[in-house]
Amino acid sequence: MRSILLSLVGLILISLLWAGRRAEAGVILSLPNIVAGPDELADPLYLDVGLEVVGQVPDLASYNVGLKVAPSPGVQLTGAIEAPNAVFSGKTPLVFEAGEGLLIFDILDVGDQAPISSGMNLTRVRLQVDSLSTRGVFQFSFTPDETMLVTRDGTEIPIDGLVGGSVTIVPEPATAVTLGMGGALLLAMASACRTRSISRPH
């Protein structure tokens, strides 16, 4: 009888430990913080939706990602493309909204799934700056109700955290320096002309 009780206690402890480990498993989604000047604004800006995996999680079959930007206007969310080191390699996600909010969706073929690990990306979000005069800090955040990771059998993978990012748009730092150099060059030319005028024989 005693051995049976000990066995039951052992099974209960193992079950609790296993449940605790499963509860710790999950995924953290994050966006980067970037700084952009006029040189960077000559090309499209992108934010990668990164993954950090905690513990062991099941493979991924589909996902939704909801994003928003504030303040807006100034910077708009305009689309999404395949990211470097993407979970769904070779696929372009679908975009259902654009502007100050964006809803991104992608799904593998029926029955397919893909493993996820830290350092991988879900998607790459394309941004559009309204004008070259736009300045300031623009915050990007996830919309929790529209963000989910789903397995092949329809089970949601736990999301332990949604970490937003930002884009800081700064003016051209070389403007003042360029003007200063131009002024110095004009002074040098004027000085050289004056010196030649003085030294010219009469």
PDB file of C-alpha atoms in Angstrom:
ATOM      1  CA  MET A   1       0.000   0.000   0.000  1.00  0.00           C
ATOM      2  CA  ARG A   2       2.793   2.333   0.948  1.00  0.00           C
ATOM      3  CA  SER A   3       4.603   1.674  -2.315  1.00  0.00           C
ATOM      4  CA  ILE A   4       1.436   2.420  -4.269  1.00  0.00           C
ATOM      5  CA  LEU A   5       1.006   5.739  -2.451  1.00  0.00           C
ATOM      6  CA  LEU A   6       4.632   6.658  -3.115  1.00  0.00           C
ATOM      7  CA  SER A   7       4.183   5.832  -6.782  1.00  0.00           C
ATOM      8  CA  LEU A   8       1.075   7.991  -6.982  1.00  0.00           C
ATOM      9  CA  VAL A   9       2.857  10.891  -5.272  1.00  0.00           C
ATOM     10  CA  GLY A  10       5.744  10.508  -7.701  1.00  0.00           C
ATOM     11  CA  LEU A  11       3.421  10.577 -10.699  1.00  0.00           C
ATOM     12  CA  ILE A  12       1.686  13.673  -9.366  1.00  0.00           C
ATOM     13  CA  LEU A  13       5.012  15.458  -8.876  1.00  0.00           C
ATOM     14  CA  ILE A  14       6.163  14.537 -12.373  1.00  0.00           C
ATOM     15  CA  SER A  15       2.866  15.790 -13.813  1.00  0.00           C
ATOM     16  CA  LEU A  16       3.191  19.082 -11.957  1.00  0.00           C
ATOM     17  CA  LEU A  17       6.773  19.548 -13.114  1.00  0.00           C
ATOM     18  CA  TRP A  18       5.817  18.786 -16.710  1.00  0.00           C
ATOM     19  CA  ALA A  19       2.865  21.168 -16.547  1.00  0.00           C
ATOM     20  CA  GLY A  20       5.164  23.861 -15.156  1.00  0.00           C
ATOM     21  CA  ARG A  21       7.602  23.380 -17.998  1.00  0.00           C
ATOM     22  CA  ARG A  22       4.826  23.571 -20.574  1.00  0.00           C
ATOM     23  CA  ALA A  23       3.485  26.726 -18.938  1.00  0.00           C
ATOM     24  CA  GLU A  24       6.912  28.332 -19.277  1.00  0.00           C
ATOM     25  CA  ALA A  25       7.047  27.663 -23.020  1.00  0.00           C
ATOM     26  CA  GLY A  26       6.031  30.485 -25.310  1.00  0.00           C
ATOM     27  CA  VAL A  27       7.107  33.075 -27.836  1.00  0.00           C
ATOM     28  CA  ILE A  28       8.035  36.755 -27.551  1.00  0.00           C
ATOM     29  CA  LEU A  29       7.463  38.937 -30.615  1.00  0.00           C
ATOM     30  CA  SER A  30       9.469  42.134 -30.941  1.00  0.00           C
ATOM     31  CA  LEU A  31      10.137  45.105 -33.217  1.00  0.00           C
ATOM     32  CA  PRO A  32      13.484  46.934 -33.509  1.00  0.00           C
ATOM     33  CA  ASN A  33      14.344  50.557 -32.721  1.00  0.00           C
ATOM     34  CA  ILE A  34      15.957  52.359 -35.648  1.00  0.00           C
ATOM     35  CA  VAL A  35      17.232  55.872 -36.410  1.00  0.00           C
ATOM     36  CA  ALA A  36      16.844  57.240 -39.937  1.00  0.00           C
ATOM     37  CA  GLY A  37      18.150  60.392 -41.608  1.00  0.00           C
ATOM     38  CA  PRO A  38      17.659  61.682 -45.160  1.00  0.00           C
ATOM     39  CA  ASP A  39      20.157  59.174 -46.541  1.00  0.00           C
ATOM     40  CA  GLU A  40      18.161  56.262 -45.098  1.00  0.00           C
ATOM     41  CA  LEU A  41      14.866  57.798 -46.234  1.00  0.00           C
ATOM     42  CA  ALA A  42      16.031  57.626 -49.852  1.00  0.00           C
ATOM     43  CA  ASP A  43      15.161  53.915 -49.646  1.00  0.00           C
ATOM     44  CA  PRO A  44      12.103  52.231 -48.087  1.00  0.00           C
ATOM     45  CA  LEU A  45      12.267  51.645 -44.337  1.00  0.00           C
ATOM     46  CA  TYR A  46      11.556  48.210 -42.908  1.00  0.00           C
ATOM     47  CA  LEU A  47      10.865  46.704 -39.488  1.00  0.00           C
ATOM     48  CA  ASP A  48      11.387  42.976 -38.934  1.00  0.00           C
ATOM     49  CA  VAL A  49       8.998  41.153 -36.606  1.00  0.00           C
ATOM     50  CA  GLY A  50      11.465  39.078 -34.598  1.00  0.00           C
ATOM     51  CA  LEU A  51      10.958  35.914 -32.553  1.00  0.00           C
ATOM     52  CA  GLU A  52      12.354  34.827 -29.214  1.00  0.00           C
ATOM     53  CA  VAL A  53      11.356  31.315 -28.191  1.00  0.00           C
ATOM     54  CA  VAL A  54      11.153  30.339 -24.523  1.00  0.00           C
ATOM     55  CA  GLY A  55      11.222  26.590 -23.920  1.00  0.00           C
ATOM     56  CA  GLN A  56       9.902  24.160 -26.492  1.00  0.00           C
ATOM     57  CA  VAL A  57       6.952  25.220 -28.609  1.00  0.00           C
ATOM     58  CA  PRO A  58       5.121  23.373 -31.400  1.00  0.00           C
ATOM     59  CA  ASP A  59       5.693  24.079 -35.076  1.00  0.00           C
ATOM     60  CA  LEU A  60       3.909  26.984 -36.736  1.00  0.00           C
ATOM     61  CA  ALA A  61       1.300  26.665 -39.493  1.00  0.00           C
ATOM     62  CA  SER A  62      -0.175  30.190 -39.677  1.00  0.00           C
ATOM     63  CA  TYR A  63       0.003  33.575 -38.016  1.00  0.00           C
ATOM     64  CA  ASN A  64      -1.719  36.942 -37.708  1.00  0.00           C
ATOM     65  CA  VAL A  65       0.199  40.072 -36.737  1.00  0.00           C
ATOM     66  CA  GLY A  66      -1.568  43.344 -35.964  1.00  0.00           C
ATOM     67  CA  LEU A  67       0.517  46.524 -35.793  1.00  0.00           C
ATOM     68  CA  LYS A  68      -0.150  50.219 -35.310  1.00  0.00           C
ATOM     69  CA  VAL A  69       1.911  53.414 -35.384  1.00  0.00           C
ATOM     70  CA  ALA A  70       1.600  56.590 -33.310  1.00  0.00           C
ATOM     71  CA  PRO A  71       1.595  59.430 -34.000  1.00  0.00           C
ATOM     72  CA  SER A  72       0.103  59.306 -37.468  1.00  0.00           C
ATOM     73  CA  PRO A  73       0.219  60.903 -40.035  1.00  0.00           C
ATOM     74  CA  GLY A  74       3.944  61.208 -40.520  1.00  0.00           C
ATOM     75  CA  VAL A  75       4.794  57.562 -41.012  1.00  0.00           C
ATOM     76  CA  GLN A  76       2.485  54.974 -42.563  1.00  0.00           C
ATOM     77  CA  LEU A  77       2.490  51.161 -42.522  1.00  0.00           C
ATOM     78  CA  THR A  78       2.184  50.239 -46.194  1.00  0.00           C
ATOM     79  CA  GLY A  79       2.834  46.511 -46.594  1.00  0.00           C
ATOM     80  CA  ALA A  80       4.811  43.403 -45.710  1.00  0.00           C
ATOM     81  CA  ILE A  81       7.323  41.171 -47.484  1.00  0.00           C
ATOM     82  CA  GLU A  82       9.350  38.085 -46.634  1.00  0.00           C
ATOM     83  CA  ALA A  83      11.901  38.828 -43.915  1.00  0.00           C
ATOM     84  CA  PRO A  84      15.478  37.589 -43.715  1.00  0.00           C
ATOM     85  CA  ASN A  85      15.639  34.249 -41.891  1.00  0.00           C
ATOM     86  CA  ALA A  86      11.869  33.942 -42.176  1.00  0.00           C
ATOM     87  CA  VAL A  87       9.896  31.122 -40.569  1.00  0.00           C
ATOM     88  CA  PHE A  88       7.874  30.752 -43.775  1.00  0.00           C
ATOM     89  CA  SER A  89      10.676  30.849 -46.322  1.00  0.00           C
ATOM     90  CA  GLY A  90       9.697  31.739 -49.879  1.00  0.00           C
ATOM     91  CA  LYS A  91       6.261  33.133 -48.970  1.00  0.00           C
ATOM     92  CA  THR A  92       4.884  36.656 -49.132  1.00  0.00           C
ATOM     93  CA  PRO A  93       2.300  37.439 -46.436  1.00  0.00           C
ATOM     94  CA  LEU A  94      -1.110  38.942 -47.096  1.00  0.00           C
ATOM     95  CA  VAL A  95      -1.930  42.459 -45.877  1.00  0.00           C
ATOM     96  CA  PHE A  96      -5.523  43.416 -45.084  1.00  0.00           C
ATOM     97  CA  GLU A  97      -5.135  46.954 -43.771  1.00  0.00           C
ATOM     98  CA  ALA A  98      -2.688  49.797 -44.303  1.00  0.00           C
ATOM     99  CA  GLY A  99      -2.048  53.269 -42.902  1.00  0.00           C
ATOM    100  CA  GLU A 100      -1.758  53.798 -39.173  1.00  0.00           C
ATOM    101  CA  GLY A 101      -2.728  50.143 -38.640  1.00  0.00           C
ATOM    102  CA  LEU A 102      -1.689  46.965 -40.419  1.00  0.00           C
ATOM    103  CA  LEU A 103      -2.989  43.385 -40.281  1.00  0.00           C
ATOM    104  CA  ILE A 104      -0.638  40.734 -41.698  1.00  0.00           C
ATOM    105  CA  PHE A 105      -1.601  37.113 -42.304  1.00  0.00           C
ATOM    106  CA  ASP A 106       0.236  34.094 -43.665  1.00  0.00           C
ATOM    107  CA  ILE A 107      -0.489  30.371 -43.763  1.00  0.00           C
ATOM    108  CA  LEU A 108       1.286  27.293 -45.054  1.00  0.00           C
ATOM    109  CA  ASP A 109      -0.321  24.709 -47.307  1.00  0.00           C
ATOM    110  CA  VAL A 110      -2.707  22.295 -45.602  1.00  0.00           C
ATOM    111  CA  GLY A 111      -0.773  19.838 -43.457  1.00  0.00           C
ATOM    112  CA  ASP A 112       2.498  21.801 -43.587  1.00  0.00           C
ATOM    113  CA  GLN A 113       4.214  23.344 -40.579  1.00  0.00           C
ATOM    114  CA  ALA A 114       7.534  25.022 -39.814  1.00  0.00           C
ATOM    115  CA  PRO A 115       9.722  24.973 -36.692  1.00  0.00           C
ATOM    116  CA  ILE A 116      10.389  28.282 -34.964  1.00  0.00           C
ATOM    117  CA  SER A 117      13.418  29.318 -32.952  1.00  0.00           C
ATOM    118  CA  SER A 118      14.981  32.448 -31.491  1.00  0.00           C
ATOM    119  CA  GLY A 119      16.531  34.744 -34.076  1.00  0.00           C
ATOM    120  CA  MET A 120      14.002  33.955 -36.778  1.00  0.00           C
ATOM    121  CA  ASN A 121      11.550  36.523 -38.183  1.00  0.00           C
ATOM    122  CA  LEU A 122       7.855  36.304 -38.970  1.00  0.00           C
ATOM    123  CA  THR A 123       7.723  39.066 -41.556  1.00  0.00           C
ATOM    124  CA  ARG A 124       9.249  42.370 -42.677  1.00  0.00           C
ATOM    125  CA  VAL A 125       6.988  45.438 -42.500  1.00  0.00           C
ATOM    126  CA  ARG A 126       7.394  48.251 -45.022  1.00  0.00           C
ATOM    127  CA  LEU A 127       7.063  51.875 -43.891  1.00  0.00           C
ATOM    128  CA  GLN A 128       6.460  55.080 -45.805  1.00  0.00           C
ATOM    129  CA  VAL A 129       7.524  58.487 -44.514  1.00  0.00           C
ATOM    130  CA  ASP A 130       5.061  61.162 -45.617  1.00  0.00           C
ATOM    131  CA  SER A 131       7.671  63.796 -46.532  1.00  0.00           C
ATOM    132  CA  LEU A 132      11.359  64.648 -46.207  1.00  0.00           C
ATOM    133  CA  SER A 133      10.379  67.286 -43.639  1.00  0.00           C
ATOM    134  CA  THR A 134       8.956  64.633 -41.279  1.00  0.00           C
ATOM    135  CA  ARG A 135      10.837  64.561 -37.967  1.00  0.00           C
ATOM    136  CA  GLY A 136      10.359  62.934 -34.570  1.00  0.00           C
ATOM    137  CA  VAL A 137       9.914  59.601 -32.841  1.00  0.00           C
ATOM    138  CA  PHE A 138       7.230  57.212 -34.096  1.00  0.00           C
ATOM    139  CA  GLN A 139       6.212  54.304 -31.871  1.00  0.00           C
ATOM    140  CA  PHE A 140       5.156  50.951 -33.302  1.00  0.00           C
ATOM    141  CA  SER A 141       3.197  48.474 -31.211  1.00  0.00           C
ATOM    142  CA  PHE A 142       1.359  45.176 -31.594  1.00  0.00           C
ATOM    143  CA  THR A 143      -2.411  44.919 -31.320  1.00  0.00           C
ATOM    144  CA  PRO A 144      -2.832  41.871 -29.037  1.00  0.00           C
ATOM    145  CA  ASP A 145      -6.332  40.929 -30.217  1.00  0.00           C
ATOM    146  CA  GLU A 146      -5.086  40.644 -33.809  1.00  0.00           C
ATOM    147  CA  THR A 147      -1.814  38.845 -33.091  1.00  0.00           C
ATOM    148  CA  MET A 148      -1.678  35.051 -32.832  1.00  0.00           C
ATOM    149  CA  LEU A 149       0.458  32.048 -33.744  1.00  0.00           C
ATOM    150  CA  VAL A 150      -1.393  28.861 -34.702  1.00  0.00           C
ATOM    151  CA  THR A 151      -0.337  25.222 -35.083  1.00  0.00           C
ATOM    152  CA  ARG A 152      -1.436  22.764 -37.755  1.00  0.00           C
ATOM    153  CA  ASP A 153      -4.283  21.460 -35.584  1.00  0.00           C
ATOM    154  CA  GLY A 154      -5.570  24.965 -34.818  1.00  0.00           C
ATOM    155  CA  THR A 155      -4.031  25.330 -31.350  1.00  0.00           C
ATOM    156  CA  GLU A 156      -2.666  28.755 -30.429  1.00  0.00           C
ATOM    157  CA  ILE A 157       0.998  28.909 -29.427  1.00  0.00           C
ATOM    158  CA  PRO A 158       1.347  30.967 -26.221  1.00  0.00           C
ATOM    159  CA  ILE A 159       2.663  34.493 -26.773  1.00  0.00           C
ATOM    160  CA  ASP A 160       4.522  35.568 -23.648  1.00  0.00           C
ATOM    161  CA  GLY A 161       5.325  39.110 -24.740  1.00  0.00           C
ATOM    162  CA  LEU A 162       4.779  41.748 -27.420  1.00  0.00           C
ATOM    163  CA  VAL A 163       7.644  44.244 -27.485  1.00  0.00           C
ATOM    164  CA  GLY A 164       7.108  47.341 -29.607  1.00  0.00           C
ATOM    165  CA  GLY A 165       9.727  49.332 -31.462  1.00  0.00           C
ATOM    166  CA  SER A 166      10.318  52.821 -32.822  1.00  0.00           C
ATOM    167  CA  VAL A 167      11.640  54.839 -35.728  1.00  0.00           C
ATOM    168  CA  THR A 168      13.411  58.107 -34.936  1.00  0.00           C
ATOM    169  CA  ILE A 169      13.669  60.410 -37.948  1.00  0.00           C
ATOM    170  CA  VAL A 170      16.417  63.002 -37.590  1.00  0.00           C
ATOM    171  CA  PRO A 171      17.467  65.989 -39.760  1.00  0.00           C
ATOM    172  CA  GLU A 172      20.570  65.904 -41.952  1.00  0.00           C
ATOM    173  CA  PRO A 173      23.492  66.421 -39.524  1.00  0.00           C
ATOM    174  CA  ALA A 174      25.870  67.407 -42.319  1.00  0.00           C
ATOM    175  CA  THR A 175      23.902  70.554 -43.323  1.00  0.00           C
ATOM    176  CA  ALA A 176      25.552  72.915 -40.861  1.00  0.00           C
ATOM    177  CA  VAL A 177      28.950  71.378 -41.506  1.00  0.00           C
ATOM    178  CA  THR A 178      28.502  71.747 -45.256  1.00  0.00           C
ATOM    179  CA  LEU A 179      27.534  75.400 -44.910  1.00  0.00           C
ATOM    180  CA  GLY A 180      30.508  76.007 -42.666  1.00  0.00           C
ATOM    181  CA  MET A 181      32.888  74.411 -45.138  1.00  0.00           C
ATOM    182  CA  GLY A 182      31.338  76.409 -47.983  1.00  0.00           C
ATOM    183  CA  GLY A 183      31.803  79.648 -46.085  1.00  0.00           C
ATOM    184  CA  ALA A 184      35.410  78.796 -45.291  1.00  0.00           C
ATOM    185  CA  LEU A 185      36.045  77.988 -48.957  1.00  0.00           C
ATOM    186  CA  LEU A 186      34.638  81.356 -50.071  1.00  0.00           C
ATOM    187  CA  LEU A 187      36.820  83.167 -47.549  1.00  0.00           C
ATOM    188  CA  ALA A 188      39.884  81.261 -48.737  1.00  0.00           C
ATOM    189  CA  MET A 189      39.146  82.133 -52.386  1.00  0.00           C
ATOM    190  CA  ALA A 190      38.609  85.786 -51.537  1.00  0.00           C
ATOM    191  CA  SER A 191      41.860  85.857 -49.572  1.00  0.00           C
ATOM    192  CA  ALA A 192      43.758  84.252 -52.461  1.00  0.00           C
ATOM    193  CA  CYS A 193      42.363  86.766 -54.955  1.00  0.00           C
ATOM    194  CA  ARG A 194      43.282  89.632 -52.646  1.00  0.00           C
ATOM    195  CA  THR A 195      46.815  88.286 -52.239  1.00  0.00           C
ATOM    196  CA  ARG A 196      47.284  87.995 -56.013  1.00  0.00           C
ATOM    197  CA  SER A 197      45.946  91.517 -56.471  1.00  0.00           C
ATOM    198  CA  ILE A 198      48.389  92.924 -53.945  1.00  0.00           C
ATOM    199  CA  SER A 199      51.372  91.006 -55.294  1.00  0.00           C
ATOM    200  CA  ARG A 200      50.667  91.876 -58.987  1.00  0.00           C
ATOM    201  CA  PRO A 201      53.440  94.185 -60.333  1.00  0.00           C
ATOM    202  CA  HIS A 202      52.409  97.702 -61.438  1.00  0.00           C
TER     203      HIS A 202
END
